[in-house]
Amino acid sequence: MVNLYTPCLSINEKGYLAISGCDAVELARQYGTPLYVMSEDEIRRVCRSYVESFQNFYGGNGRPIYASKAFSCKEMCRIVTSEGLDVEVVSGGELYTALEAGVSGKHIHFQGNNKSCSELAFAVDSAVGNIVVDNLQELRRLDRIAGEKGAVQPVSLRVKPGIDAHTHEFIRTGQVDSKFGLDLASGEAFQAAKLAVQAEHLRLIGLHCHIGSQIMEKEPFVHAAEVMLGLLRQIKEELGLELDHLNLGGGFGIHYKETDDFIPYNEYMEAVSAKIHEKCAAFGLKLPQIYIEPGRSIAGEAGITLYTVGAIKEIPGVRNYVSIDGGMFENPRYALYQADYTCLLANKASQPADYIATIAGKCCESGDLIQEHTPVQRPEEGDILAVLSTGAYNYSMSSNYNRNLRPPCVMVREGQSRVVIKGETYQDLIRNDM
Ligand code: LLP
């Protein structure tokens, strides 16, 4: 039997998969498949654990920011902000979504390595509280745009701290070769701070870094904090400005498989906080407000996707293709990254997973697979397949490839379900066709 590693998942009295007390087979019947299902209980549980860890280990001096690229829709923005999180956006579209959800500009942080002039102007007009400037050209461009609008725009700087979180050494390697941010080692980041301080229409409020995604250990974050405090110190000593805002980015790992092993989120905060206290005392700095930017860890395990099993092709000595009514258009992560997932048949959840399947999507593309050689219960046409941990970077990375329709998304909470994103229709597909 599969281990349901997320607290919102269970097996009910019928032996079916349940999420937040809702029977997954019943959800599939009621709303159709493919179907994205998100647990509001789980989203709120993770948000609270982040907020609590800020309270417990850093006196509440700062806050988590939800990286909305993981899963952006109006209801998600409302849920995370009601838990006290800010929202990070990386495009005019994510900014628009957050604003339409009622998030105030001052709680929005705008990231991105190549924001367009119109996106920057939109952000200034919307009184976005923090535009994270990625490069020197953007710094000048934003100063000009803010000037034209008679505004003084609060900004922080995206810094490349030179830490590669995905090597065991996590030090000074590939990160210099990154399209994101201002290089620390060459002095580019300090140069940007100097220019930002001089810029008439910008107000430098802080620094930002983001060292990777699906990181399982705490050491890279602690090291990043240490490196960034060195820059805060240099800015204080050489520019006479003590910045109060340090954003250490997102990237906290989640379960895709039962065996994924990452440290509990509050342990990151505990370790980072200890390092910040130590270094601030040593450098004579006041404690900055700390921000972190989790996306995947808030939305990821809260989501599952439900499908109906169609054709099954058993090719002796090769593999068993189990076809579903979704595919790379609604979850491109296996096709893109060979990402791991846990699959099970929701209507046979209590049966042994003793069949090895390759889950195939319906797109005209051989690489349109969701998982290869994965154990599931013995499948038959009409079964409901559930793929776990699909809440992050699934809907947000979906497309209409082959003119397939994006599925609806249903939010479940304490046994109740509601649609938060309607499924697309054929009319939606031709809406912009001339
Ligand atoms: N902050 C910044 C500046 C980021 O670039 C990212 C992710 C995050 C926060 C949130 O990171 P998270 O906590 O979600 O790991 N499409 C890929 C993931 C790309 C992540 C890009 N940046 C995937 O499906 O795995």
Tab-separated table of N, CA and C in Angstrom, residues 63-130:
chain	number	residue	atom	x	y	z
A	63	ARG	N	8.763	38.266	7.628
A	63	ARG	CA	7.617	37.417	7.266
A	63	ARG	C	7.916	36.545	6.052
A	64	PRO	N	7.164	35.453	5.931
A	64	PRO	CA	7.272	34.681	4.701
A	64	PRO	C	6.503	35.367	3.566
A	65	ILE	N	6.983	35.168	2.377
A	65	ILE	CA	6.348	35.701	1.165
A	65	ILE	C	6.007	34.481	0.313
A	66	TYR	N	4.792	34.398	-0.177
A	66	TYR	CA	4.437	33.259	-1.034
A	66	TYR	C	4.908	33.544	-2.462
A	67	ALA	N	5.722	32.664	-3.020
A	67	ALA	CA	6.183	32.804	-4.408
A	67	ALA	C	5.068	32.297	-5.316
A	68	SER	N	4.305	33.232	-5.888
A	68	SER	CA	3.060	32.822	-6.544
A	68	SER	C	3.293	32.109	-7.872
A	69	LYS	N	4.525	32.110	-8.377
A	69	LYS	CA	4.792	31.339	-9.606
A	69	LYS	C	4.453	29.861	-9.410
A	70	ALA	N	4.495	29.380	-8.162
A	70	ALA	CA	4.219	27.972	-7.904
A	70	ALA	C	2.766	27.633	-8.249
A	71	PHE	N	1.865	28.548	-7.907
A	71	PHE	CA	0.439	28.341	-8.211
A	71	PHE	C	-0.248	29.689	-7.998
A	72	SER	N	-0.565	30.331	-9.104
A	72	SER	CA	-1.140	31.679	-9.006
A	72	SER	C	-2.590	31.665	-9.456
A	73	CYS	N	-3.466	32.041	-8.546
A	73	CYS	CA	-4.850	32.340	-8.913
A	73	CYS	C	-5.379	33.231	-7.801
A	74	LYS	N	-6.513	33.845	-8.014
A	74	LYS	CA	-7.001	34.828	-7.039
A	74	LYS	C	-7.226	34.203	-5.666
A	75	GLU	N	-7.850	33.016	-5.645
A	75	GLU	CA	-8.171	32.420	-4.348
A	75	GLU	C	-6.897	32.056	-3.571
A	76	MET	N	-5.874	31.606	-4.284
A	76	MET	CA	-4.618	31.269	-3.602
A	76	MET	C	-4.027	32.529	-2.964
A	77	CYS	N	-4.055	33.642	-3.697
A	77	CYS	CA	-3.534	34.905	-3.142
A	77	CYS	C	-4.323	35.296	-1.898
A	78	ARG	N	-5.646	35.103	-1.944
A	78	ARG	CA	-6.462	35.466	-0.768
A	78	ARG	C	-6.112	34.585	0.418
A	79	ILE	N	-5.936	33.292	0.170
A	79	ILE	CA	-5.663	32.358	1.277
A	79	ILE	C	-4.329	32.691	1.937
A	80	VAL	N	-3.285	32.846	1.145
A	80	VAL	CA	-1.964	33.055	1.771
A	80	VAL	C	-1.900	34.404	2.477
A	81	THR	N	-2.517	35.430	1.895
A	81	THR	CA	-2.444	36.740	2.573
A	81	THR	C	-3.292	36.734	3.842
A	82	SER	N	-4.367	35.952	3.863
A	82	SER	CA	-5.174	35.881	5.091
A	82	SER	C	-4.391	35.183	6.211
A	83	GLU	N	-3.336	34.446	5.851
A	83	GLU	CA	-2.466	33.818	6.857
A	83	GLU	C	-1.289	34.716	7.213
A	84	GLY	N	-1.262	35.931	6.647
A	84	GLY	CA	-0.215	36.877	7.035
A	84	GLY	C	1.018	36.848	6.151
A	85	LEU	N	0.921	36.189	4.984
A	85	LEU	CA	2.070	36.173	4.077
A	85	LEU	C	1.964	37.323	3.080
A	86	ASP	N	3.101	37.774	2.580
A	86	ASP	CA	3.135	38.663	1.425
A	86	ASP	C	3.119	37.796	0.167
A	87	VAL	N	3.074	38.465	-1.003
A	87	VAL	CA	3.042	37.716	-2.264
A	87	VAL	C	4.187	38.179	-3.163
A	88	GLU	N	4.907	37.222	-3.710
A	88	GLU	CA	5.942	37.533	-4.699
A	88	GLU	C	5.373	37.277	-6.080
A	89	VAL	N	5.630	38.190	-7.006
A	89	VAL	CA	5.174	38.018	-8.390
A	89	VAL	C	6.371	38.181	-9.318
A	90	VAL	N	6.286	37.570	-10.499
A	90	VAL	CA	7.413	37.671	-11.432
A	90	VAL	C	6.986	38.125	-12.817
A	91	SER	N	5.752	38.595	-12.934
A	91	SER	CA	5.305	39.077	-14.245
A	91	SER	C	4.136	40.019	-14.023
A	92	GLY	N	3.827	40.779	-15.068
A	92	GLY	CA	2.644	41.633	-14.993
A	92	GLY	C	1.397	40.803	-14.718
A	93	GLY	N	1.357	39.594	-15.265
A	93	GLY	CA	0.181	38.729	-15.087
A	93	GLY	C	0.016	38.277	-13.645
A	94	GLU	N	1.103	37.877	-13.010
A	94	GLU	CA	0.996	37.489	-11.590
A	94	GLU	C	0.682	38.710	-10.729
A	95	LEU	N	1.246	39.857	-11.110
A	95	LEU	CA	0.947	41.099	-10.355
A	95	LEU	C	-0.544	41.422	-10.467
A	96	TYR	N	-1.060	41.343	-11.678
A	96	TYR	CA	-2.477	41.638	-11.920
A	96	TYR	C	-3.360	40.697	-11.102
A	97	THR	N	-2.992	39.405	-11.086
A	97	THR	CA	-3.773	38.411	-10.345
A	97	THR	C	-3.816	38.765	-8.854
A	98	ALA	N	-2.644	39.094	-8.297
A	98	ALA	CA	-2.584	39.421	-6.863
A	98	ALA	C	-3.408	40.671	-6.569
A	99	LEU	N	-3.282	41.684	-7.421
A	99	LEU	CA	-4.034	42.931	-7.181
A	99	LEU	C	-5.540	42.671	-7.284
A	100	GLU	N	-5.928	41.887	-8.295
A	100	GLU	CA	-7.357	41.580	-8.467
A	100	GLU	C	-7.902	40.754	-7.302
A	101	ALA	N	-6.994	40.032	-6.623
A	101	ALA	CA	-7.422	39.251	-5.449
A	101	ALA	C	-7.542	40.149	-4.227
A	102	GLY	N	-7.146	41.409	-4.390
A	102	GLY	CA	-7.283	42.347	-3.273
A	102	GLY	C	-6.014	42.506	-2.447
A	103	VAL	N	-4.896	41.948	-2.941
A	103	VAL	CA	-3.635	42.105	-2.198
A	103	VAL	C	-3.155	43.543	-2.405
A	104	SER	N	-2.780	44.190	-1.309
A	104	SER	CA	-2.355	45.580	-1.440
A	104	SER	C	-0.926	45.614	-1.967
A	105	GLY	N	-0.635	46.639	-2.792
A	105	GLY	CA	0.695	46.767	-3.401
A	105	GLY	C	1.804	46.679	-2.370
A	106	LYS	N	1.550	47.193	-1.183
A	106	LYS	CA	2.657	47.228	-0.219
A	106	LYS	C	3.027	45.824	0.275
A	107	HIS	N	2.170	44.843	0.023
A	107	HIS	CA	2.513	43.467	0.388
A	107	HIS	C	2.980	42.642	-0.813
A	108	ILE	N	3.329	43.334	-1.902
A	108	ILE	CA	3.768	42.607	-3.106
A	108	ILE	C	5.252	42.886	-3.371
A	109	HIS	N	5.966	41.821	-3.725
A	109	HIS	CA	7.393	41.903	-4.056
A	109	HIS	C	7.519	41.457	-5.508
A	110	PHE	N	8.113	42.323	-6.346
A	110	PHE	CA	8.142	42.043	-7.786
A	110	PHE	C	9.556	41.632	-8.206
A	111	GLN	N	9.687	40.368	-8.604
A	111	GLN	CA	10.957	39.783	-9.020
A	111	GLN	C	11.006	39.662	-10.534
A	112	GLY	N	12.144	39.247	-11.042
A	112	GLY	CA	12.239	38.913	-12.470
A	112	GLY	C	13.525	39.455	-13.054
A	113	ASN	N	14.122	38.705	-13.983
A	113	ASN	CA	15.421	39.117	-14.503
A	113	ASN	C	15.320	40.045	-15.702
A	114	ASN	N	14.116	40.194	-16.248
A	114	ASN	CA	14.001	41.097	-17.411
A	114	ASN	C	12.595	41.669	-17.482
A	115	LYS	N	12.242	42.409	-16.445
A	115	LYS	CA	10.906	43.008	-16.421
A	115	LYS	C	10.815	44.061	-17.528
A	116	SER	N	9.696	44.087	-18.203
A	116	SER	CA	9.554	45.059	-19.294
A	116	SER	C	9.241	46.431	-18.719
A	117	CYS	N	9.392	47.464	-19.565
A	117	CYS	CA	9.054	48.830	-19.116
A	117	CYS	C	7.604	48.889	-18.684
A	118	SER	N	6.729	48.230	-19.437
A	118	SER	CA	5.313	48.339	-19.080
A	118	SER	C	5.033	47.594	-17.774
A	119	GLU	N	5.735	46.496	-17.520
A	119	GLU	CA	5.558	45.806	-16.232
A	119	GLU	C	6.062	46.684	-15.078
A	120	LEU	N	7.196	47.337	-15.296
A	120	LEU	CA	7.734	48.205	-14.230
A	120	LEU	C	6.781	49.374	-13.978
A	121	ALA	N	6.257	49.948	-15.061
A	121	ALA	CA	5.331	51.081	-14.906
A	121	ALA	C	4.066	50.631	-14.166
A	122	PHE	N	3.576	49.459	-14.506
A	122	PHE	CA	2.390	48.892	-13.839
A	122	PHE	C	2.670	48.733	-12.340
A	123	ALA	N	3.876	48.252	-12.011
A	123	ALA	CA	4.227	48.033	-10.603
A	123	ALA	C	4.317	49.371	-9.858
A	124	VAL	N	4.928	50.361	-10.486
A	124	VAL	CA	5.043	51.683	-9.829
A	124	VAL	C	3.641	52.266	-9.627
A	125	ASP	N	2.819	52.184	-10.665
A	125	ASP	CA	1.437	52.706	-10.564
A	125	ASP	C	0.644	51.985	-9.481
A	126	SER	N	0.970	50.712	-9.241
A	126	SER	CA	0.216	49.925	-8.259
A	126	SER	C	0.814	50.025	-6.856
A	127	ALA	N	1.775	50.928	-6.687
A	127	ALA	CA	2.424	51.139	-5.386
A	127	ALA	C	2.961	49.829	-4.797
A	128	VAL	N	3.595	49.045	-5.679
A	128	VAL	CA	4.238	47.806	-5.212
A	128	VAL	C	5.326	48.172	-4.194
A	129	GLY	N	5.307	47.485	-3.068
A	129	GLY	CA	6.161	47.869	-1.942
A	129	GLY	C	7.622	47.529	-2.105
A	130	ASN	N	7.926	46.642	-3.049
A	130	ASN	CA	9.312	46.217	-3.205
A	130	ASN	C	9.511	45.669	-4.614
